[in-house]
Amino acid sequence: MKIENLIGWLKKNPVILVLSVIVVVMSSVVTLFDGATKLYGIYQTTIGHNSELDKKLNSLNVEVDIGYFNSILGMPAIKNQRRINQVYYSFESIENMDDPKQVEEEHLYNEYFYINEDYYVQVVTDEKDKVGMYSITARSANYIPEIKTDRGETIYLGKSTYTELKRKPQKVAGLLGMNLKHFNYYEVYLFDPGNYRYAVYSSSPVGHFENVGDLDWEIGNIFAESFSVDDKDFPMHSKHQAFRKTTTINTYSVTTPWFHGIDLTDEGVNYGGRQINFGPHVDQVSMIK
């Protein structure tokens, strides 16, 4: 049928013309709706999903009951009881240097792990389940947590490096082993003078990271180094700075003033089976998988 004849026929049959237009319009609407649905599905599983996870992780805090974490993250996958022995010199002992005396204290904590395919959350509480420390560790390349810290910084766990931290740490420590399975590094920052809450940025072998710098400057050794506010010996040397520039932070931790699980002594480190680690330890992850 020629186009002229078709037009003439449609003019004589307006009802069919209207129905044809409706069918074409409805078909276009269905196609657009199907495309929009697919786009929204992609958004929900990527940007929207990540945004929702960021919202959850940024709402975490210390000085709350463990039930607060349960309400946000669900029930923990693992609960351990941790016994920490702390040895130090009392103020009275320091004043009397002729007869210094060490004081030993024992602290009992509960340690919880919340597990997601994209992250680990570690929570340490006192015996009454009040939160004294929590850690967030990036676990997957599919999700890079965007964390807005109490220090006014935004860090991307699994992507940001140590040189992006603008202040100087109070302490650095870790283990630079022969390979990434025996590797740990962290930096401890004081929030504000007089407010003994600490932020700890660390690199854990069980988390996701884009890159790790050369490990040959303290190879195979557990090391720790403390710095005063006006100490100009930071970073320790050029290799240390190169390491900080190329090594990814994948764990962010916050502690309270009353939490005694963080070792701030000159030689102590938070690494190994007996200490409370920042994020899960390798042996703990084997239990989680």
mmCIF file of C-alpha atoms in Angstrom:
data_model
loop_
_atom_site.group_PDB
_atom_site.id
_atom_site.type_symbol
_atom_site.label_atom_id
_atom_site.label_comp_id
_atom_site.label_asym_id
_atom_site.label_seq_id
_atom_site.Cartn_x
_atom_site.Cartn_y
_atom_site.Cartn_z
ATOM 1 C CA MET A 1 0.000 0.000 0.000
ATOM 2 C CA LYS A 2 1.357 3.370 -1.002
ATOM 3 C CA ILE A 3 1.882 5.956 1.719
ATOM 4 C CA GLU A 4 -0.747 8.256 0.131
ATOM 5 C CA ASN A 5 -3.327 5.468 0.159
ATOM 6 C CA LEU A 6 -2.446 4.580 3.792
ATOM 7 C CA ILE A 7 -2.917 8.191 4.906
ATOM 8 C CA GLY A 8 -6.231 8.357 3.102
ATOM 9 C CA TRP A 9 -7.388 5.118 4.651
ATOM 10 C CA LEU A 10 -6.450 6.324 8.171
ATOM 11 C CA LYS A 11 -8.376 9.544 7.598
ATOM 12 C CA LYS A 12 -11.457 7.470 6.829
ATOM 13 C CA ASN A 13 -10.839 5.323 9.964
ATOM 14 C CA PRO A 14 -9.885 7.797 12.762
ATOM 15 C CA VAL A 15 -10.474 5.281 15.548
ATOM 16 C CA ILE A 16 -7.760 3.013 14.203
ATOM 17 C CA LEU A 17 -5.484 6.048 13.871
ATOM 18 C CA VAL A 18 -5.986 6.970 17.525
ATOM 19 C CA LEU A 19 -5.410 3.387 18.676
ATOM 20 C CA SER A 20 -2.216 3.201 16.621
ATOM 21 C CA VAL A 21 -0.907 6.391 18.213
ATOM 22 C CA ILE A 22 -1.742 5.057 21.698
ATOM 23 C CA VAL A 23 0.103 1.804 20.988
ATOM 24 C CA VAL A 24 3.189 3.682 19.800
ATOM 25 C CA VAL A 25 3.151 6.003 22.826
ATOM 26 C CA MET A 26 2.636 3.149 25.307
ATOM 27 C CA SER A 27 5.437 1.178 23.697
ATOM 28 C CA SER A 28 7.758 4.165 24.084
ATOM 29 C CA VAL A 29 6.710 4.655 27.718
ATOM 30 C CA VAL A 30 7.339 0.983 28.510
ATOM 31 C CA THR A 31 10.746 1.170 26.868
ATOM 32 C CA LEU A 32 11.652 4.321 28.797
ATOM 33 C CA PHE A 33 10.360 2.847 32.072
ATOM 34 C CA ASP A 34 12.314 -0.349 31.509
ATOM 35 C CA GLY A 35 15.462 1.668 30.813
ATOM 36 C CA ALA A 36 14.916 3.861 33.867
ATOM 37 C CA THR A 37 14.361 0.779 36.037
ATOM 38 C CA LYS A 38 17.611 -0.739 34.837
ATOM 39 C CA LEU A 39 19.489 2.517 35.451
ATOM 40 C CA TYR A 40 18.033 2.781 38.960
ATOM 41 C CA GLY A 41 19.033 -0.809 39.627
ATOM 42 C CA ILE A 42 22.592 -0.026 38.564
ATOM 43 C CA TYR A 43 22.567 3.076 40.790
ATOM 44 C CA GLN A 44 21.326 1.085 43.779
ATOM 45 C CA THR A 45 24.079 -1.505 43.423
ATOM 46 C CA THR A 46 26.888 1.022 42.885
ATOM 47 C CA ILE A 47 26.677 4.698 43.863
ATOM 48 C CA GLY A 48 23.521 4.363 45.936
ATOM 49 C CA HIS A 49 24.776 1.231 47.679
ATOM 50 C CA ASN A 50 28.119 2.830 48.502
ATOM 51 C CA SER A 51 26.443 6.011 49.723
ATOM 52 C CA GLU A 52 24.263 3.995 52.092
ATOM 53 C CA LEU A 53 27.294 2.135 53.441
ATOM 54 C CA ASP A 54 29.158 5.433 53.940
ATOM 55 C CA LYS A 55 26.193 6.766 55.899
ATOM 56 C CA LYS A 56 26.234 3.725 58.183
ATOM 57 C CA LEU A 57 29.965 3.741 58.823
ATOM 58 C CA ASN A 58 30.111 7.489 59.453
ATOM 59 C CA SER A 59 27.384 7.198 62.092
ATOM 60 C CA LEU A 60 29.533 4.921 64.284
ATOM 61 C CA ASN A 61 30.919 6.371 67.499
ATOM 62 C CA VAL A 62 32.576 5.613 70.829
ATOM 63 C CA GLU A 63 31.025 6.091 74.298
ATOM 64 C CA VAL A 64 27.839 4.274 73.226
ATOM 65 C CA ASP A 65 26.410 0.867 74.110
ATOM 66 C CA ILE A 66 27.151 -2.094 71.836
ATOM 67 C CA GLY A 67 23.443 -2.196 71.028
ATOM 68 C CA TYR A 68 23.915 0.976 68.990
ATOM 69 C CA PHE A 69 26.305 -0.872 66.661
ATOM 70 C CA ASN A 70 23.929 -3.845 66.472
ATOM 71 C CA SER A 71 21.094 -1.553 65.382
ATOM 72 C CA ILE A 72 23.205 -0.203 62.513
ATOM 73 C CA LEU A 73 25.277 -3.205 61.424
ATOM 74 C CA GLY A 74 23.270 -6.207 62.590
ATOM 75 C CA MET A 75 24.562 -8.805 65.007
ATOM 76 C CA PRO A 76 28.347 -9.362 65.237
ATOM 77 C CA ALA A 77 29.882 -12.461 63.679
ATOM 78 C CA ILE A 78 32.435 -12.958 66.464
ATOM 79 C CA LYS A 79 32.766 -12.013 70.121
ATOM 80 C CA ASN A 80 35.982 -12.510 72.109
ATOM 81 C CA GLN A 81 37.000 -11.597 75.628
ATOM 82 C CA ARG A 82 40.355 -9.844 75.795
ATOM 83 C CA ARG A 83 42.589 -9.509 78.848
ATOM 84 C CA ILE A 84 45.152 -6.689 78.625
ATOM 85 C CA ASN A 85 47.962 -6.175 81.134
ATOM 86 C CA GLN A 86 49.278 -2.626 81.338
ATOM 87 C CA VAL A 87 52.588 -1.823 83.043
ATOM 88 C CA TYR A 88 53.629 1.762 83.731
ATOM 89 C CA TYR A 89 55.307 4.056 86.261
ATOM 90 C CA SER A 90 52.931 5.975 88.523
ATOM 91 C CA PHE A 91 53.190 9.764 88.811
ATOM 92 C CA GLU A 92 54.329 9.395 92.414
ATOM 93 C CA SER A 93 57.042 7.011 91.289
ATOM 94 C CA ILE A 94 58.234 9.408 88.610
ATOM 95 C CA GLU A 95 58.554 12.185 91.179
ATOM 96 C CA ASN A 96 60.741 9.917 93.289
ATOM 97 C CA MET A 97 63.273 8.761 90.708
ATOM 98 C CA ASP A 98 65.502 7.269 93.418
ATOM 99 C CA ASP A 99 62.929 4.538 93.923
ATOM 100 C CA PRO A 100 60.750 4.226 90.796
ATOM 101 C CA LYS A 101 58.016 1.605 91.018
ATOM 102 C CA GLN A 102 56.136 -0.019 88.209
ATOM 103 C CA VAL A 103 52.384 -0.405 88.426
ATOM 104 C CA GLU A 104 50.629 -3.298 86.708
ATOM 105 C CA GLU A 105 46.938 -3.198 85.879
ATOM 106 C CA GLU A 106 44.675 -5.739 84.216
ATOM 107 C CA HIS A 107 41.830 -4.646 81.964
ATOM 108 C CA LEU A 108 39.073 -6.879 80.603
ATOM 109 C CA TYR A 109 37.419 -6.039 77.299
ATOM 110 C CA ASN A 110 34.897 -7.563 74.925
ATOM 111 C CA GLU A 111 35.890 -7.537 71.254
ATOM 112 C CA TYR A 112 33.280 -7.789 68.490
ATOM 113 C CA PHE A 113 33.594 -8.148 64.718
ATOM 114 C CA TYR A 114 30.888 -7.147 62.243
ATOM 115 C CA ILE A 115 31.491 -8.667 58.825
ATOM 116 C CA ASN A 116 30.337 -7.432 55.447
ATOM 117 C CA GLU A 117 31.637 -8.466 52.032
ATOM 118 C CA ASP A 118 32.943 -4.903 51.632
ATOM 119 C CA TYR A 119 34.269 -4.078 55.129
ATOM 120 C CA TYR A 120 35.168 -5.235 58.638
ATOM 121 C CA VAL A 121 34.089 -3.319 61.734
ATOM 122 C CA GLN A 122 35.861 -4.092 65.014
ATOM 123 C CA VAL A 123 34.435 -2.876 68.324
ATOM 124 C CA VAL A 124 36.064 -3.143 71.747
ATOM 125 C CA THR A 125 33.976 -2.476 74.858
ATOM 126 C CA ASP A 126 34.404 -2.559 78.609
ATOM 127 C CA GLU A 127 32.782 -5.315 80.673
ATOM 128 C CA LYS A 128 29.487 -3.403 80.606
ATOM 129 C CA ASP A 129 29.615 -3.202 76.794
ATOM 130 C CA LYS A 130 30.367 0.506 76.569
ATOM 131 C CA VAL A 131 32.392 1.180 73.402
ATOM 132 C CA GLY A 132 35.986 2.267 74.025
ATOM 133 C CA MET A 133 37.337 1.695 70.504
ATOM 134 C CA TYR A 134 36.100 0.886 67.036
ATOM 135 C CA SER A 135 37.852 0.284 63.720
ATOM 136 C CA ILE A 136 36.663 0.293 60.116
ATOM 137 C CA THR A 137 38.665 -1.720 57.571
ATOM 138 C CA ALA A 138 38.110 -1.660 53.797
ATOM 139 C CA ARG A 139 37.789 -5.231 52.574
ATOM 140 C CA SER A 140 36.952 -5.032 48.861
ATOM 141 C CA ALA A 141 38.000 -3.052 45.803
ATOM 142 C CA ASN A 142 34.279 -2.738 45.002
ATOM 143 C CA TYR A 143 33.741 -0.336 47.889
ATOM 144 C CA ILE A 144 36.109 2.398 49.084
ATOM 145 C CA PRO A 145 34.682 3.795 52.367
ATOM 146 C CA GLU A 146 34.584 7.597 52.448
ATOM 147 C CA ILE A 147 35.159 8.413 56.119
ATOM 148 C CA LYS A 148 34.751 11.901 57.551
ATOM 149 C CA THR A 149 36.954 11.861 60.629
ATOM 150 C CA ASP A 150 36.579 13.802 63.869
ATOM 151 C CA ARG A 151 39.828 15.553 62.932
ATOM 152 C CA GLY A 152 38.056 17.302 60.064
ATOM 153 C CA GLU A 153 39.582 15.133 57.335
ATOM 154 C CA THR A 154 38.014 12.962 54.677
ATOM 155 C CA ILE A 155 39.886 9.751 53.962
ATOM 156 C CA TYR A 156 39.166 6.985 51.490
ATOM 157 C CA LEU A 157 39.997 3.643 53.067
ATOM 158 C CA GLY A 158 41.836 1.485 50.580
ATOM 159 C CA LYS A 159 42.939 4.512 48.549
ATOM 160 C CA SER A 160 44.243 7.459 50.655
ATOM 161 C CA THR A 161 47.926 7.484 51.629
ATOM 162 C CA TYR A 162 49.667 8.657 54.815
ATOM 163 C CA THR A 163 51.064 11.837 53.302
ATOM 164 C CA GLU A 164 47.476 13.038 52.877
ATOM 165 C CA LEU A 165 47.282 13.335 56.684
ATOM 166 C CA LYS A 166 48.218 16.941 57.416
ATOM 167 C CA ARG A 167 49.233 16.732 61.068
ATOM 168 C CA LYS A 168 52.147 14.943 62.674
ATOM 169 C CA PRO A 169 51.491 11.659 64.501
ATOM 170 C CA GLN A 170 52.337 11.059 68.122
ATOM 171 C CA LYS A 171 53.611 7.596 67.299
ATOM 172 C CA VAL A 172 54.270 5.263 64.371
ATOM 173 C CA ALA A 173 54.755 1.515 64.655
ATOM 174 C CA GLY A 174 54.438 -1.736 62.806
ATOM 175 C CA LEU A 175 56.001 -4.801 61.303
ATOM 176 C CA LEU A 176 57.533 -4.701 57.839
ATOM 177 C CA GLY A 177 57.826 -8.368 56.949
ATOM 178 C CA MET A 178 59.127 -10.153 53.894
ATOM 179 C CA ASN A 179 55.667 -10.130 52.273
ATOM 180 C CA LEU A 180 52.216 -8.633 52.683
ATOM 181 C CA LYS A 181 51.025 -11.481 54.911
ATOM 182 C CA HIS A 182 53.529 -10.314 57.528
ATOM 183 C CA PHE A 183 52.968 -6.599 57.278
ATOM 184 C CA ASN A 184 51.383 -4.016 59.539
ATOM 185 C CA TYR A 185 51.864 -0.273 59.905
ATOM 186 C CA TYR A 186 49.976 2.396 61.828
ATOM 187 C CA GLU A 187 50.137 6.019 62.955
ATOM 188 C CA VAL A 188 48.574 7.352 66.166
ATOM 189 C CA TYR A 189 47.194 10.907 66.290
ATOM 190 C CA LEU A 190 45.928 12.843 69.298
ATOM 191 C CA PHE A 191 42.649 14.622 68.546
ATOM 192 C CA ASP A 192 43.318 17.727 70.642
ATOM 193 C CA PRO A 193 45.631 18.623 73.543
ATOM 194 C CA GLY A 194 43.814 17.826 76.769
ATOM 195 C CA ASN A 195 41.385 15.515 74.981
ATOM 196 C CA TYR A 196 43.038 12.128 75.060
ATOM 197 C CA ARG A 197 40.966 10.567 72.334
ATOM 198 C CA TYR A 198 43.113 9.064 69.627
ATOM 199 C CA ALA A 199 42.663 8.468 65.929
ATOM 200 C CA VAL A 200 44.702 5.632 64.451
ATOM 201 C CA TYR A 201 45.308 5.230 60.718
ATOM 202 C CA SER A 202 46.703 1.866 59.712
ATOM 203 C CA SER A 203 47.425 -0.613 56.939
ATOM 204 C CA SER A 204 46.341 -4.170 57.608
ATOM 205 C CA PRO A 205 47.266 -7.203 55.483
ATOM 206 C CA VAL A 206 43.688 -8.508 55.722
ATOM 207 C CA GLY A 207 42.171 -5.353 54.225
ATOM 208 C CA HIS A 208 42.083 -3.971 50.696
ATOM 209 C CA PHE A 209 44.676 -1.433 49.618
ATOM 210 C CA GLU A 210 45.798 -0.069 46.283
ATOM 211 C CA ASN A 211 49.495 -0.045 47.072
ATOM 212 C CA VAL A 212 52.181 -0.713 49.684
ATOM 213 C CA GLY A 213 55.557 1.016 49.535
ATOM 214 C CA ASP A 214 58.967 -0.601 49.811
ATOM 215 C CA LEU A 215 59.408 -2.676 52.961
ATOM 216 C CA ASP A 216 63.202 -2.671 53.008
ATOM 217 C CA TRP A 217 63.815 0.107 55.551
ATOM 218 C CA GLU A 218 62.847 -1.913 58.652
ATOM 219 C CA ILE A 219 62.649 -5.328 57.051
ATOM 220 C CA GLY A 220 61.511 -8.130 59.313
ATOM 221 C CA ASN A 221 61.512 -5.975 62.446
ATOM 222 C CA ILE A 222 58.763 -4.840 64.764
ATOM 223 C CA PHE A 223 59.445 -1.163 65.355
ATOM 224 C CA ALA A 224 57.941 1.795 67.196
ATOM 225 C CA GLU A 225 58.850 5.471 67.295
ATOM 226 C CA SER A 226 57.249 8.271 69.316
ATOM 227 C CA PHE A 227 57.314 11.993 68.520
ATOM 228 C CA SER A 228 56.724 15.087 70.633
ATOM 229 C CA VAL A 229 54.673 18.029 69.396
ATOM 230 C CA ASP A 230 57.749 20.049 68.422
ATOM 231 C CA ASP A 231 59.807 17.051 67.291
ATOM 232 C CA LYS A 232 61.330 17.763 63.898
ATOM 233 C CA ASP A 233 62.569 14.216 63.320
ATOM 234 C CA PHE A 234 59.421 13.224 61.455
ATOM 235 C CA PRO A 235 59.316 11.473 59.147
ATOM 236 C CA MET A 236 62.148 9.311 60.419
ATOM 237 C CA HIS A 237 64.090 9.403 57.137
ATOM 238 C CA SER A 238 63.613 9.645 53.381
ATOM 239 C CA LYS A 239 62.654 5.972 52.996
ATOM 240 C CA HIS A 240 60.002 6.396 55.658
ATOM 241 C CA GLN A 241 58.538 9.377 53.824
ATOM 242 C CA ALA A 242 58.604 7.509 50.505
ATOM 243 C CA PHE A 243 56.795 4.624 52.205
ATOM 244 C CA ARG A 244 54.121 6.976 53.603
ATOM 245 C CA LYS A 245 53.651 8.576 50.194
ATOM 246 C CA THR A 246 52.942 5.278 48.439
ATOM 247 C CA THR A 247 51.268 3.165 51.129
ATOM 248 C CA THR A 248 47.486 3.000 51.343
ATOM 249 C CA ILE A 249 45.539 3.459 54.578
ATOM 250 C CA ASN A 250 42.833 0.813 54.820
ATOM 251 C CA THR A 251 41.819 1.029 58.497
ATOM 252 C CA TYR A 252 40.570 3.917 60.633
ATOM 253 C CA SER A 253 40.223 3.578 64.430
ATOM 254 C CA VAL A 254 38.973 5.828 67.234
ATOM 255 C CA THR A 255 39.613 5.347 70.965
ATOM 256 C CA THR A 256 38.319 6.981 74.156
ATOM 257 C CA PRO A 257 40.478 8.472 76.947
ATOM 258 C CA TRP A 258 39.612 5.566 79.275
ATOM 259 C CA PHE A 259 40.515 2.827 76.790
ATOM 260 C CA HIS A 260 43.781 1.130 77.832
ATOM 261 C CA GLY A 261 44.105 -1.256 74.905
ATOM 262 C CA ILE A 262 46.303 1.081 72.868
ATOM 263 C CA ASP A 263 50.009 0.862 73.706
ATOM 264 C CA LEU A 264 51.484 4.362 73.762
ATOM 265 C CA THR A 265 54.836 3.389 75.267
ATOM 266 C CA ASP A 266 57.963 4.101 73.257
ATOM 267 C CA GLU A 267 58.579 0.462 72.357
ATOM 268 C CA GLY A 268 55.126 -1.142 72.552
ATOM 269 C CA VAL A 269 53.080 -2.079 69.487
ATOM 270 C CA ASN A 270 49.475 -3.061 68.862
ATOM 271 C CA TYR A 271 50.236 -6.080 66.746
ATOM 272 C CA GLY A 272 50.096 -9.817 67.324
ATOM 273 C CA GLY A 273 47.790 -12.295 68.994
ATOM 274 C CA ARG A 274 48.039 -10.950 72.554
ATOM 275 C CA GLN A 275 47.549 -7.281 71.773
ATOM 276 C CA ILE A 276 44.405 -5.617 70.522
ATOM 277 C CA ASN A 277 45.040 -4.930 66.847
ATOM 278 C CA PHE A 278 43.594 -2.098 64.809
ATOM 279 C CA GLY A 279 41.158 -4.077 62.708
ATOM 280 C CA PRO A 280 41.143 -7.889 62.577
ATOM 281 C CA HIS A 281 44.337 -9.892 62.935
ATOM 282 C CA VAL A 282 45.233 -12.474 60.288
ATOM 283 C CA ASP A 283 44.340 -15.338 62.642
ATOM 284 C CA GLN A 284 40.961 -13.784 63.415
ATOM 285 C CA VAL A 285 40.120 -13.434 59.731
ATOM 286 C CA SER A 286 40.658 -17.170 59.228
ATOM 287 C CA MET A 287 37.828 -17.681 61.737
ATOM 288 C CA ILE A 288 35.576 -15.195 59.955
ATOM 289 C CA LYS A 289 35.710 -16.486 56.383
#
